[in-house]
């Protein structure tokens, strides 16, 4: 594999690189900048230079460079801090003839950058190399090694002399290179290995280039790769040379079919070790990766939807995922174990299902494995919550078509209520209720977790997703979103908070009157919010802990609230006994008929009556006006006839 062509015109998304030069007073900052820009050492140097632009064609990448000089005066420290925070990369200078200025880098400047949260590459530059005491010659590596160990943000160290024109252009070449071809995302300097995200991206690229899927890049495939990335073919002798380099270091890097993934990764590690980071970056960028080694945003189609629309996977995407499931189910047990799932996502920057909200959202077996239904449920949840992430990961795992063909935007929920039917395949249910009502136990049972007597309060929203078979032909993905009692106020602070909700359930402990009271108050609060915002949702009441005796007057109270608000009577369940009374099917059925089970508050009822009254009044006025108009017309006809006969 060759280096990128030096004739390439700005292959980067960047339109320029902003380099800020800082350091102690008298370390040669301004002289360094003037010499780089004008190729002449200045006799008289101003205290601070204006922004300096280097010629665009000075370096191979042809990306414009702007150099910002900084003041060393204490009174200008705020302005210097502001410039440092706007930098793409920072050049820190010290004077080779003044050891205290080098010491001040680790004593002040580098900690100062961290304090300012300046997270860009740093180039350490020793200026005035010509003035160093010849009796105190120490290697740069020996001096800088302990500092670089402590401050990993240092990308490169270099010494120069503006007066003698020694290594001045190299300073800003390395500074630009640190921005355009940074080491940190690719390579771990301490372990001298490629970083995991880099390995995963290169693995995906290898698979995409292995057209015959035989696990090796043949000579023809290597050549195609070279042309795609560098616009130049490899000569047969060069291919032989590449393989020889790999084989001398590792026998498993090449086999009789060609260059293996191991060999491909070794080559990139070798390029980086030799300072040829631009080679690996060119490959990554040619395949659409950005500086974070993720697919660039413009490769993922934007998703436009109204607040009360949701996003689902298309049948085409689901069929692809079924095939992927089968391909990675190595032991053919109908489950994807954690190891198999990790292999499936090994070409993504990381597994998207690590951590909240996905890690514990689906049903798993005793070994942490996912069935096909659970696997597709996770995808359904991810597509509902973050369709962009879903499309991105479909690309990573090899979806071959247009990413926009993987998702569909559903009909607006407001229209569903008018049509009296929802055709969504993924339904979202908000689960409300007071503490200790049994919300978490309900979610746990829904995703196959065993019942536990212990109480673990839920402090953040939590999701559970599973398949619900309503009938032989009707299978839906149901997403339960548990909302802690303390989180209701925050939820309702957003006017559109109920727009994404297909149905809400209100859980209470049927043995505890205060639990019932809080749950019914939440029902009124949610119903009022829906009436006020226009995002009304069907609601069901769930009487949990049916294995316990109900509180006195429970039946009368629940009957009164149900009748007053126009919703079904509470559905009794016992998670402990495993008796759910068909709850999940009832939730899906109610969500499929969104015009029913919508609670009505007293204020909402009064508002509707008022609107009816207004409408009737307007109708009466309209009818009266029509009678007057008809009467006037009749009178004019009569008057005209009378005059004619006269």
Coordinates of C-alpha atoms in Angstrom, one line a residue:
X1 CA 0.0 0.0 0.0
X2 CA 1.4 3.4 -1.0
X3 CA 1.4 6.8 0.6
X4 CA -1.4 9.1 -0.5
X5 CA -0.6 11.2 -3.5
X6 CA 0.9 14.6 -2.7
X7 CA -1.2 16.1 -5.5
X8 CA -4.5 15.5 -3.7
X9 CA -6.4 18.7 -3.2
X10 CA -7.7 18.9 0.4
X11 CA -9.3 15.5 0.9
X12 CA -10.3 16.5 4.4
X13 CA -13.6 18.1 5.5
X14 CA -11.6 20.9 7.2
X15 CA -11.4 24.2 5.4
X16 CA -8.4 25.4 7.5
X17 CA -6.2 24.7 10.6
X18 CA -5.9 27.2 13.4
X19 CA -2.5 26.9 15.2
X20 CA -2.1 28.9 18.4
X21 CA 1.5 29.5 19.6
X22 CA 2.0 30.0 23.3
X23 CA 4.9 29.9 25.8
X24 CA 7.0 32.0 28.2
X25 CA 8.2 35.4 27.2
X26 CA 11.3 35.5 25.1
X27 CA 11.1 31.9 23.9
X28 CA 11.0 32.8 20.2
X29 CA 7.3 32.6 19.4
X30 CA 7.1 35.6 17.1
X31 CA 10.4 34.9 15.4
X32 CA 9.4 31.4 14.6
X33 CA 6.1 32.5 13.0
X34 CA 7.7 35.2 10.9
X35 CA 10.5 32.9 9.7
X36 CA 8.0 30.2 8.7
X37 CA 5.8 32.7 6.8
X38 CA 8.4 34.9 5.1
X39 CA 11.4 32.5 5.1
X40 CA 13.5 35.4 6.6
X41 CA 14.7 35.8 10.2
X42 CA 13.4 39.1 11.5
X43 CA 15.7 41.7 13.1
X44 CA 13.0 43.7 14.8
X45 CA 10.0 41.7 16.2
X46 CA 6.8 43.3 17.4
X47 CA 5.5 42.1 20.8
X48 CA 2.6 40.2 19.3
X49 CA 2.0 39.4 15.6
X50 CA -1.4 39.7 13.9
X51 CA -2.9 36.4 12.6
X52 CA -0.5 35.0 10.0
X53 CA -1.6 32.9 7.0
X54 CA 0.8 30.4 5.5
X55 CA 0.7 29.7 1.8
X56 CA -1.8 27.0 1.0
X57 CA 0.6 25.0 -1.2
X58 CA 3.4 25.0 1.5
X59 CA 2.5 21.4 2.6
X60 CA 1.1 18.4 0.7
X61 CA -2.4 18.4 2.2
X62 CA -3.0 21.9 0.8
X63 CA -5.2 22.9 3.8
X64 CA -4.8 26.6 4.7
X65 CA -3.0 27.3 8.0
X66 CA -3.6 30.4 10.2
X67 CA -1.1 30.9 13.0
X68 CA -2.1 32.9 16.1
X69 CA 0.7 34.6 18.1
X70 CA 0.0 35.2 21.8
X71 CA 1.1 37.7 24.4
X72 CA 3.2 36.8 27.4
X73 CA 1.9 39.7 29.5
X74 CA -0.1 38.7 32.6
X75 CA -2.8 41.3 31.8
X76 CA -3.4 39.5 28.5
X77 CA -4.0 36.1 30.1
X78 CA -7.8 36.1 29.4
X79 CA -7.3 36.8 25.7
X80 CA -4.6 34.1 25.5
X81 CA -7.0 31.6 27.2
X82 CA -9.7 32.5 24.7
X83 CA -7.3 31.9 21.8
X84 CA -6.2 28.6 23.2
X85 CA -9.8 27.4 23.5
X86 CA -10.4 28.2 19.8
X87 CA -7.3 26.3 18.7
X88 CA -7.2 23.2 16.5
X89 CA -3.7 22.5 17.8
X90 CA -1.3 24.3 20.2
X91 CA 2.4 24.9 19.7
X92 CA 4.1 25.4 23.1
X93 CA 7.6 26.9 22.9
X94 CA 10.6 26.9 25.2
X95 CA 14.1 28.3 24.7
X96 CA 16.9 25.8 24.3
X97 CA 19.3 28.1 26.2
X98 CA 16.9 28.6 29.2
X99 CA 16.1 25.3 30.9
X100 CA 13.6 27.0 33.2
X101 CA 11.3 27.7 30.2
X102 CA 11.2 23.9 29.5
X103 CA 10.4 23.2 33.2
X104 CA 7.6 25.7 33.0
X105 CA 5.8 23.7 30.3
X106 CA 5.0 20.9 32.8
X107 CA 4.8 23.3 35.8
X108 CA 2.3 25.8 34.2
X109 CA 1.5 25.6 30.5
X110 CA 0.4 21.9 30.1
X111 CA -1.7 21.9 33.4
X112 CA -3.1 25.3 32.2
X113 CA -4.4 23.8 29.0
X114 CA -6.1 21.0 30.9
X115 CA -7.7 23.5 33.3
X116 CA -9.0 25.4 30.2
X117 CA -10.3 22.0 28.9
X118 CA -8.3 22.5 25.7
X119 CA -8.5 19.0 24.2
X120 CA -6.4 19.3 21.1
X121 CA -3.0 18.0 20.1
X122 CA 0.1 19.8 21.5
X123 CA 3.4 20.2 19.7
X124 CA 6.3 21.1 22.0
X125 CA 8.9 23.2 20.2
X126 CA 12.4 24.0 21.5
X127 CA 13.4 27.4 19.9
X128 CA 16.9 29.0 19.7
X129 CA 18.6 25.7 19.1
X130 CA 21.7 27.7 17.9
X131 CA 22.1 29.3 21.4
X132 CA 22.2 26.1 23.4
X133 CA 25.4 25.6 25.5
X134 CA 27.4 22.9 23.7
X135 CA 28.6 21.5 27.0
X136 CA 25.0 20.7 28.0
X137 CA 24.0 18.5 25.0
X138 CA 21.2 16.2 26.0
X139 CA 19.0 14.2 23.6
X140 CA 15.5 15.5 23.0
X141 CA 14.0 12.1 23.7
X142 CA 15.8 11.9 27.1
X143 CA 14.4 15.3 28.1
X144 CA 10.9 14.9 26.8
X145 CA 10.1 11.3 27.5
X146 CA 9.0 11.8 31.2
X147 CA 6.9 14.9 30.2
X148 CA 5.2 13.0 27.4
X149 CA 4.4 10.1 29.8
X150 CA 2.6 12.6 32.0
X151 CA 0.9 14.6 29.3
X152 CA -0.4 12.3 26.6
X153 CA -1.8 15.2 24.6
X154 CA 1.7 16.0 23.4
X155 CA 1.8 14.7 19.8
X156 CA 5.3 15.6 18.8
X157 CA 8.5 17.3 20.1
X158 CA 10.9 19.1 17.9
X159 CA 13.8 21.6 18.3
X160 CA 14.5 24.4 15.8
X161 CA 16.4 27.6 15.1
X162 CA 14.7 30.5 13.3
X163 CA 18.0 32.3 13.1
X164 CA 19.7 29.4 11.3
X165 CA 16.6 28.2 9.5
X166 CA 16.8 24.8 11.1
X167 CA 13.5 22.7 11.1
X168 CA 11.2 25.8 11.0
X169 CA 8.8 24.5 8.3
X170 CA 8.7 21.2 10.0
X171 CA 7.2 22.8 13.2
X172 CA 4.0 23.8 11.4
X173 CA 4.0 20.7 9.2
X174 CA 3.8 18.6 12.4
X175 CA 1.2 20.9 13.9
X176 CA -1.0 20.6 10.8
X177 CA -0.4 16.9 10.6
X178 CA -1.5 16.5 14.2
X179 CA -4.9 18.0 13.3
X180 CA -5.4 16.3 9.9
X181 CA -3.8 13.0 10.8
X182 CA -3.9 12.7 14.6
X183 CA -2.2 9.8 16.4
X184 CA -4.5 9.6 19.4
X185 CA -7.6 8.1 17.8
X186 CA -5.5 5.4 16.0
X187 CA -2.7 4.3 18.2
X188 CA -1.9 3.7 21.8
X189 CA 1.6 5.0 22.4
X190 CA 2.0 3.2 25.7
X191 CA 1.1 -0.3 24.5
X192 CA 2.3 0.4 20.9
X193 CA -0.9 -1.1 19.5
X194 CA -3.8 0.1 17.3
X195 CA -6.7 1.4 19.4
X196 CA -9.9 -0.8 19.4
X197 CA -12.1 1.6 17.4
X198 CA -9.4 1.8 14.7
X199 CA -9.1 -2.0 14.6
X200 CA -12.9 -2.3 14.2
X201 CA -13.0 0.3 11.4
X202 CA -10.2 -1.4 9.5
X203 CA -11.9 -4.8 10.0
X204 CA -15.0 -3.4 8.3
X205 CA -12.9 -2.0 5.5
X206 CA -11.2 -5.3 5.0
X207 CA -14.5 -7.2 4.8
X208 CA -15.9 -4.7 2.3
X209 CA -12.8 -5.2 0.1
X210 CA -12.8 -9.0 0.5
X211 CA -15.3 -9.4 -2.4
X212 CA -15.2 -13.2 -2.5
X213 CA -15.6 -13.4 1.3
X214 CA -12.7 -15.9 1.6
X215 CA -11.0 -14.1 4.5
X216 CA -8.1 -12.8 2.6
X217 CA -7.3 -10.0 0.1
X218 CA -6.2 -11.5 -3.2
X219 CA -3.8 -9.6 -5.4
X220 CA -6.7 -8.3 -7.5
X221 CA -8.6 -7.2 -4.3
X222 CA -5.5 -5.5 -3.0
X223 CA -5.1 -3.7 -6.2
X224 CA -8.7 -2.6 -6.2
X225 CA -8.3 -1.3 -2.6
X226 CA -5.1 0.6 -3.6
X227 CA -6.9 2.3 -6.6
X228 CA -10.0 3.2 -4.5
X229 CA -7.9 4.8 -1.7
X230 CA -4.9 6.2 -3.5
X231 CA -6.0 6.5 -7.2
X232 CA -3.0 4.5 -8.3
X233 CA -2.6 0.7 -9.0
X234 CA 0.0 -1.5 -7.3
X235 CA 2.7 -3.1 -9.5
X236 CA 3.0 -6.9 -9.2
X237 CA 6.4 -6.4 -7.6
X238 CA 4.9 -4.0 -5.0
X239 CA 2.3 -6.6 -4.0
X240 CA 5.0 -9.2 -3.6
X241 CA 7.0 -6.7 -1.5
X242 CA 4.0 -5.9 0.8
X243 CA 3.4 -9.6 1.4
X244 CA 7.0 -10.3 2.1
X245 CA 7.2 -7.5 4.7
X246 CA 4.2 -9.0 6.5
X247 CA 5.4 -12.6 6.2
X248 CA 8.8 -11.8 7.7
X249 CA 7.0 -10.5 10.8
X250 CA 4.1 -12.9 11.1
X251 CA 3.3 -16.1 9.3
X252 CA -0.4 -15.8 9.8
X253 CA -0.5 -12.4 8.0
X254 CA -0.5 -14.0 4.6
X255 CA -1.9 -17.3 3.4
X256 CA -2.3 -19.0 0.0
X257 CA -5.4 -16.8 -0.8
X258 CA -3.7 -13.5 0.0
X259 CA -3.3 -10.9 2.8
X260 CA -5.3 -11.8 5.9
X261 CA -7.0 -9.5 8.3
X262 CA -4.1 -9.9 10.8
X263 CA -1.7 -8.9 8.1
X264 CA -3.8 -6.0 7.0
X265 CA -3.9 -4.7 10.6
X266 CA -0.2 -5.2 11.0
X267 CA 0.5 -3.1 7.9
X268 CA -1.4 -0.2 9.3
X269 CA 0.3 -0.5 12.7
X270 CA 3.6 -0.4 10.8
X271 CA 2.7 2.7 8.9
X272 CA 1.8 4.5 12.1
X273 CA 4.9 3.4 13.9
X274 CA 6.9 4.8 10.9
X275 CA 5.1 8.1 11.2
X276 CA 2.9 7.5 8.1
X277 CA -0.4 8.2 9.7
X278 CA -1.7 9.9 6.6
X279 CA -1.8 6.5 4.9
X280 CA -4.2 5.0 7.5
X281 CA -6.2 8.3 7.7
X282 CA -6.6 8.3 3.9
X283 CA -8.0 4.8 3.9
X284 CA -10.4 5.6 6.8
X285 CA -11.7 8.8 5.2
X286 CA -12.1 7.2 1.8
X287 CA -14.5 4.8 3.5
X288 CA -16.5 7.6 5.1
X289 CA -14.9 7.8 8.6
X290 CA -14.5 11.1 10.5
X291 CA -11.8 12.1 13.1
X292 CA -13.7 10.1 15.8
X293 CA -13.5 7.0 13.6
X294 CA -17.2 6.9 13.1
X295 CA -19.1 7.3 9.9
X296 CA -19.4 11.0 8.9
X297 CA -22.8 12.5 9.6
X298 CA -23.6 13.2 5.9
X299 CA -23.5 9.5 5.2
X300 CA -26.5 8.9 7.5
X301 CA -29.8 10.2 5.9
X302 CA -31.7 12.7 8.1
X303 CA -34.9 11.6 9.7
X304 CA -37.8 14.1 9.6
X305 CA -40.9 13.4 11.7
X306 CA -43.5 15.2 13.7
X307 CA -43.4 14.8 17.5
X308 CA -46.4 12.3 17.3
X309 CA -44.8 10.2 14.6
X310 CA -42.5 7.3 15.4
X311 CA -39.8 5.4 13.4
X312 CA -39.8 1.7 12.7
X313 CA -37.6 -0.8 10.8
X314 CA -38.9 -1.8 7.3
X315 CA -39.5 -5.4 6.4
X316 CA -36.4 -5.2 4.2
X317 CA -34.3 -4.3 7.2
X318 CA -35.9 -7.0 9.4
X319 CA -35.2 -9.7 6.8
X320 CA -31.5 -8.5 6.7
X321 CA -31.3 -8.7 10.5
X322 CA -32.7 -12.2 10.5
X323 CA -30.0 -13.3 8.0
X324 CA -27.4 -11.6 10.2
X325 CA -28.7 -13.3 13.3
X326 CA -28.4 -16.7 11.5
X327 CA -24.9 -15.9 10.2
X328 CA -23.5 -15.1 13.7
X329 CA -25.4 -17.9 15.6
X330 CA -22.3 -20.1 15.3
X331 CA -23.6 -23.0 17.5
X332 CA -27.0 -22.9 15.9
X333 CA -28.8 -22.8 19.2
X334 CA -31.2 -20.1 18.2
X335 CA -29.6 -17.6 20.6
X336 CA -26.9 -15.0 20.2
X337 CA -24.6 -15.3 23.2
X338 CA -22.6 -12.2 24.4
X339 CA -19.5 -13.5 22.5
X340 CA -21.5 -13.9 19.2
X341 CA -23.2 -10.5 19.7
X342 CA -19.8 -8.9 20.2
X343 CA -18.5 -10.5 17.0
X344 CA -21.6 -9.2 15.1
X345 CA -20.9 -5.6 16.2
X346 CA -17.1 -6.0 15.8
X347 CA -17.2 -3.8 12.7
X348 CA -19.0 -1.0 14.6
X349 CA -17.1 1.5 16.8
X350 CA -18.5 -0.3 19.8
X351 CA -21.6 -2.3 20.6
X352 CA -24.6 0.1 20.6
X353 CA -26.3 -1.9 23.3
X354 CA -23.7 -1.4 26.0
X355 CA -25.1 0.7 28.9
X356 CA -28.5 2.5 29.4
X357 CA -31.1 2.2 27.9
X358 CA -30.4 -1.0 25.9
X359 CA -28.3 -3.3 28.0
X360 CA -31.0 -4.6 30.2
X361 CA -34.0 -3.8 28.0
X362 CA -34.7 -7.2 26.4
X363 CA -35.2 -10.8 27.5
X364 CA -32.0 -12.8 27.9
X365 CA -31.4 -16.5 28.8
X366 CA -29.2 -17.6 31.7
X367 CA -26.1 -17.1 29.6
X368 CA -27.0 -13.6 28.6
X369 CA -28.0 -14.7 25.1
X370 CA -30.7 -13.1 22.9
X371 CA -33.3 -15.0 21.0
X372 CA -34.3 -13.8 17.5
X373 CA -37.3 -12.0 19.0
X374 CA -35.2 -10.4 21.7
X375 CA -32.6 -9.4 19.1
X376 CA -35.2 -7.8 16.9
X377 CA -36.8 -6.2 20.0
X378 CA -33.5 -4.4 20.8
X379 CA -33.4 -3.1 17.2
X380 CA -37.0 -2.0 17.4
X381 CA -36.2 -0.1 20.6
X382 CA -33.1 1.5 19.2
X383 CA -35.0 2.6 16.0
X384 CA -37.8 4.1 18.1
X385 CA -35.4 6.1 20.4
X386 CA -32.6 6.9 18.0
X387 CA -33.3 6.0 14.3
X388 CA -30.0 7.6 13.2
X389 CA -28.0 5.3 15.5
X390 CA -30.0 2.4 14.1
X391 CA -29.2 3.2 10.5
X392 CA -25.6 3.9 11.3
X393 CA -25.2 0.4 12.9
X394 CA -27.0 -1.3 10.1
X395 CA -24.3 0.2 7.8
X396 CA -21.5 -1.0 10.1
X397 CA -22.8 -4.6 10.2
X398 CA -23.0 -4.7 6.4
X399 CA -26.4 -3.6 5.2
X400 CA -25.8 -3.3 1.4
X401 CA -28.6 -1.0 0.3
X402 CA -29.6 2.6 0.8
X403 CA -29.8 3.3 4.6
X404 CA -33.0 5.2 4.1
X405 CA -34.7 2.0 2.9
X406 CA -34.3 0.5 6.4
X407 CA -36.7 2.8 8.2
X408 CA -40.3 4.1 7.8
X409 CA -42.0 7.0 9.6
X410 CA -45.4 6.1 10.9
X411 CA -48.7 8.0 10.6
X412 CA -49.3 10.8 13.1
X413 CA -51.0 9.6 16.3
X414 CA -53.5 12.4 16.0
X415 CA -54.6 11.0 12.7
X416 CA -54.7 7.5 14.1
X417 CA -57.3 8.7 16.6
X418 CA -59.4 10.1 13.8
X419 CA -59.1 6.9 11.8
X420 CA -59.7 4.9 15.0
X421 CA -56.9 2.6 14.3
X422 CA -53.0 2.4 14.6
X423 CA -51.0 0.4 12.2
X424 CA -47.7 0.7 14.1
X425 CA -45.7 -2.4 14.6
X426 CA -43.8 -0.9 17.6
X427 CA -46.0 0.5 20.4
X428 CA -44.7 2.6 23.3
X429 CA -46.4 2.4 26.7
X430 CA -45.6 4.9 29.5
X431 CA -45.8 3.2 32.9
X432 CA -46.7 5.6 35.7
X433 CA -47.3 5.0 39.4
X434 CA -46.0 5.8 42.9
X435 CA -43.0 4.2 44.6
X436 CA -43.4 0.5 45.6
X437 CA -46.5 0.2 43.4
X438 CA -44.8 -2.6 41.3
X439 CA -43.7 -0.8 38.1
X440 CA -40.2 -2.3 38.1
X441 CA -41.6 -5.8 38.9
X442 CA -44.0 -5.4 35.9
X443 CA -41.1 -4.5 33.6
X444 CA -38.9 -7.3 34.9
X445 CA -41.6 -9.9 34.4
X446 CA -42.2 -8.5 30.9
X447 CA -38.6 -9.3 29.9
X448 CA -38.5 -12.6 31.6
X449 CA -36.7 -11.7 34.9
X450 CA -37.6 -13.7 38.0
X451 CA -39.7 -12.1 40.7
X452 CA -37.8 -10.6 43.6
X453 CA -39.1 -9.5 47.0
X454 CA -36.3 -6.9 47.3
X455 CA -37.1 -3.3 46.5
X456 CA -34.7 -1.3 44.3
X457 CA -36.0 2.2 43.6
X458 CA -35.9 3.3 39.9
X459 CA -34.4 6.9 39.7
X460 CA -34.2 7.3 35.9
X461 CA -36.5 6.3 33.1
X462 CA -36.1 2.6 32.2
X463 CA -37.1 0.6 29.2
X464 CA -38.3 -2.9 28.6
X465 CA -39.1 -4.4 25.1
X466 CA -40.6 -7.6 24.0
X467 CA -42.8 -9.2 21.4
X468 CA -46.5 -9.6 22.2
X469 CA -48.5 -12.1 20.2
X470 CA -52.1 -10.6 20.0
X471 CA -53.2 -13.3 17.6
X472 CA -51.6 -15.8 15.1
X473 CA -51.3 -13.1 12.5
X474 CA -50.8 -10.0 14.8
X475 CA -47.4 -9.7 16.4
X476 CA -46.3 -6.4 17.9
X477 CA -43.2 -5.0 19.6
X478 CA -44.2 -3.4 22.9
X479 CA -41.9 -1.0 24.6
X480 CA -42.6 -0.3 28.3
X481 CA -41.1 3.0 29.6
X482 CA -41.1 3.1 33.3
X483 CA -41.3 6.7 34.6
X484 CA -40.3 7.2 38.3
X485 CA -42.8 9.2 40.4
X486 CA -40.2 11.9 40.8
X487 CA -39.7 12.1 37.1
X488 CA -43.3 13.0 36.1
X489 CA -42.8 16.8 36.7
X490 CA -39.8 16.9 34.5
X491 CA -41.6 14.8 31.8
X492 CA -44.6 17.1 31.8
X493 CA -42.4 20.3 31.6
X494 CA -42.2 19.5 27.9
X495 CA -45.4 20.3 26.0
X496 CA -44.7 17.4 23.6
X497 CA -43.8 14.8 26.2
X498 CA -46.9 12.6 25.5
X499 CA -46.6 12.9 21.7
X500 CA -44.5 9.7 21.5
X501 CA -46.8 7.7 23.8
X502 CA -49.2 5.2 22.3
X503 CA -50.8 4.2 25.7
X504 CA -50.2 4.9 29.4
X505 CA -50.8 2.5 32.3
X506 CA -51.1 3.6 35.9
X507 CA -49.9 1.0 38.4
X508 CA -50.9 1.0 42.1
X509 CA -50.5 -1.4 45.0
X510 CA -54.1 -2.6 45.5
X511 CA -53.4 -3.2 49.2
X512 CA -52.3 0.4 49.9
X513 CA -54.9 3.2 49.8
X514 CA -52.2 5.9 49.5
X515 CA -50.7 4.1 46.5
X516 CA -54.2 4.1 44.8
X517 CA -54.7 7.8 45.6
X518 CA -51.3 8.8 44.1
X519 CA -51.9 6.7 41.1
X520 CA -55.3 8.2 40.4
X521 CA -53.9 11.7 40.9
X522 CA -51.2 10.9 38.3
X523 CA -54.0 9.7 35.9
X524 CA -55.7 13.0 36.3
X525 CA -52.5 14.9 35.8
X526 CA -51.5 13.0 32.6
X527 CA -55.1 13.3 31.2
X528 CA -55.1 17.0 31.9
X529 CA -51.7 17.4 30.1
X530 CA -53.0 15.5 27.1
X531 CA -56.2 17.6 27.0
X532 CA -54.2 20.9 27.2
X533 CA -51.6 19.9 24.6
X534 CA -53.7 17.9 22.2
X535 CA -51.7 14.8 22.7
X536 CA -54.3 12.7 24.4
X537 CA -53.5 9.0 25.0
X538 CA -55.5 5.9 25.9
X539 CA -55.0 4.9 29.6
X540 CA -55.4 1.7 31.6
X541 CA -55.4 1.2 35.3
X542 CA -53.4 -1.7 36.8
X543 CA -54.1 -3.0 40.3
X544 CA -50.8 -4.8 41.2
X545 CA -50.2 -7.2 44.0
X546 CA -53.5 -9.0 43.6
X547 CA -52.1 -11.7 45.9
X548 CA -52.6 -9.2 48.8
X549 CA -56.0 -8.1 50.3
X550 CA -57.3 -4.9 48.9
X551 CA -57.7 -1.8 51.0
X552 CA -61.3 -1.1 52.3
X553 CA -63.5 0.7 49.7
X554 CA -61.1 -0.2 46.9
X555 CA -63.8 -1.5 44.6
X556 CA -66.0 1.5 45.2
X557 CA -63.1 4.0 44.8
X558 CA -61.8 2.4 41.6
X559 CA -65.3 2.1 40.1
X560 CA -66.0 5.8 40.8
X561 CA -62.7 7.0 39.2
X562 CA -63.2 4.6 36.2
X563 CA -66.7 5.8 35.6
X564 CA -65.9 9.5 36.2
X565 CA -63.0 9.5 33.7
X566 CA -64.5 7.1 31.2
X567 CA -61.8 4.3 31.3
X568 CA -61.9 0.6 32.0
X569 CA -62.0 -0.8 35.5
X570 CA -58.6 -1.6 37.0
X571 CA -56.9 -4.8 35.7
X572 CA -55.8 -7.0 38.6
X573 CA -52.4 -8.7 38.3
X574 CA -50.0 -10.5 40.6
X575 CA -46.3 -10.5 39.4
X576 CA -45.5 -12.7 42.4
X577 CA -48.0 -15.4 41.3
X578 CA -47.3 -14.9 37.6
X579 CA -50.9 -13.9 36.9
X580 CA -51.0 -11.1 34.4
X581 CA -54.6 -11.4 33.4
X582 CA -53.7 -10.9 29.7
X583 CA -52.4 -7.4 30.6
X584 CA -49.8 -7.1 27.8
X585 CA -52.3 -8.1 25.1
X586 CA -54.8 -5.6 26.6
X587 CA -52.2 -2.9 26.4
X588 CA -51.5 -3.6 22.7
X589 CA -55.2 -3.9 21.8
X590 CA -56.0 -0.5 23.6
X591 CA -53.0 1.1 21.7
X592 CA -54.3 -0.2 18.4
X593 CA -57.6 1.5 19.0
X594 CA -56.4 4.9 20.2
X595 CA -59.8 6.6 20.1
X596 CA -61.0 4.4 23.0
X597 CA -59.9 4.4 26.7
X598 CA -59.0 8.1 26.6
X599 CA -59.7 9.6 30.1
X600 CA -61.7 12.7 30.4
X601 CA -61.1 15.2 33.3
X602 CA -63.8 17.4 34.7
X603 CA -62.1 20.4 33.2
X604 CA -61.8 18.7 29.8
X605 CA -65.5 17.7 29.9
X606 CA -66.5 21.3 30.7
X607 CA -64.3 22.5 27.9
X608 CA -66.0 20.1 25.4
X609 CA -69.4 21.2 26.6
X610 CA -68.5 24.8 26.2
X611 CA -67.3 24.2 22.7
X612 CA -70.5 22.3 21.9
X613 CA -72.5 25.2 23.2
X614 CA -70.5 27.7 21.1
X615 CA -70.9 25.5 18.0
X616 CA -74.7 25.2 18.6
X617 CA -74.9 29.0 19.0
X618 CA -72.9 29.5 15.8
X619 CA -75.2 27.1 14.0
X620 CA -78.3 28.9 15.4
X621 CA -76.9 32.2 14.3
X622 CA -76.1 30.7 10.8
X623 CA -79.6 29.3 10.5
X624 CA -81.1 32.6 11.6
X625 CA -79.0 34.6 9.2
X626 CA -80.0 32.2 6.4
X627 CA -83.7 32.7 7.2
X628 CA -83.3 36.5 7.1
X629 CA -81.5 36.3 3.7
X630 CA -84.2 34.0 2.3
X631 CA -86.9 36.4 3.7
X632 CA -85.3 39.4 2.1
X633 CA -84.9 37.7 -1.2
X634 CA -88.6 36.6 -1.2
X635 CA -89.7 40.1 -0.3
X636 CA -87.7 41.6 -3.2
X637 CA -89.3 39.1 -5.6
X638 CA -92.7 39.9 -4.3
X639 CA -92.1 43.7 -4.5
X640 CA -90.8 43.4 -8.1
X641 CA -93.8 41.5 -9.2
X642 CA -96.2 44.0 -7.5
X643 CA -94.5 46.9 -9.3
X644 CA -94.7 45.1 -12.6
X645 CA -98.4 44.4 -12.3
X646 CA -99.0 48.0 -11.2

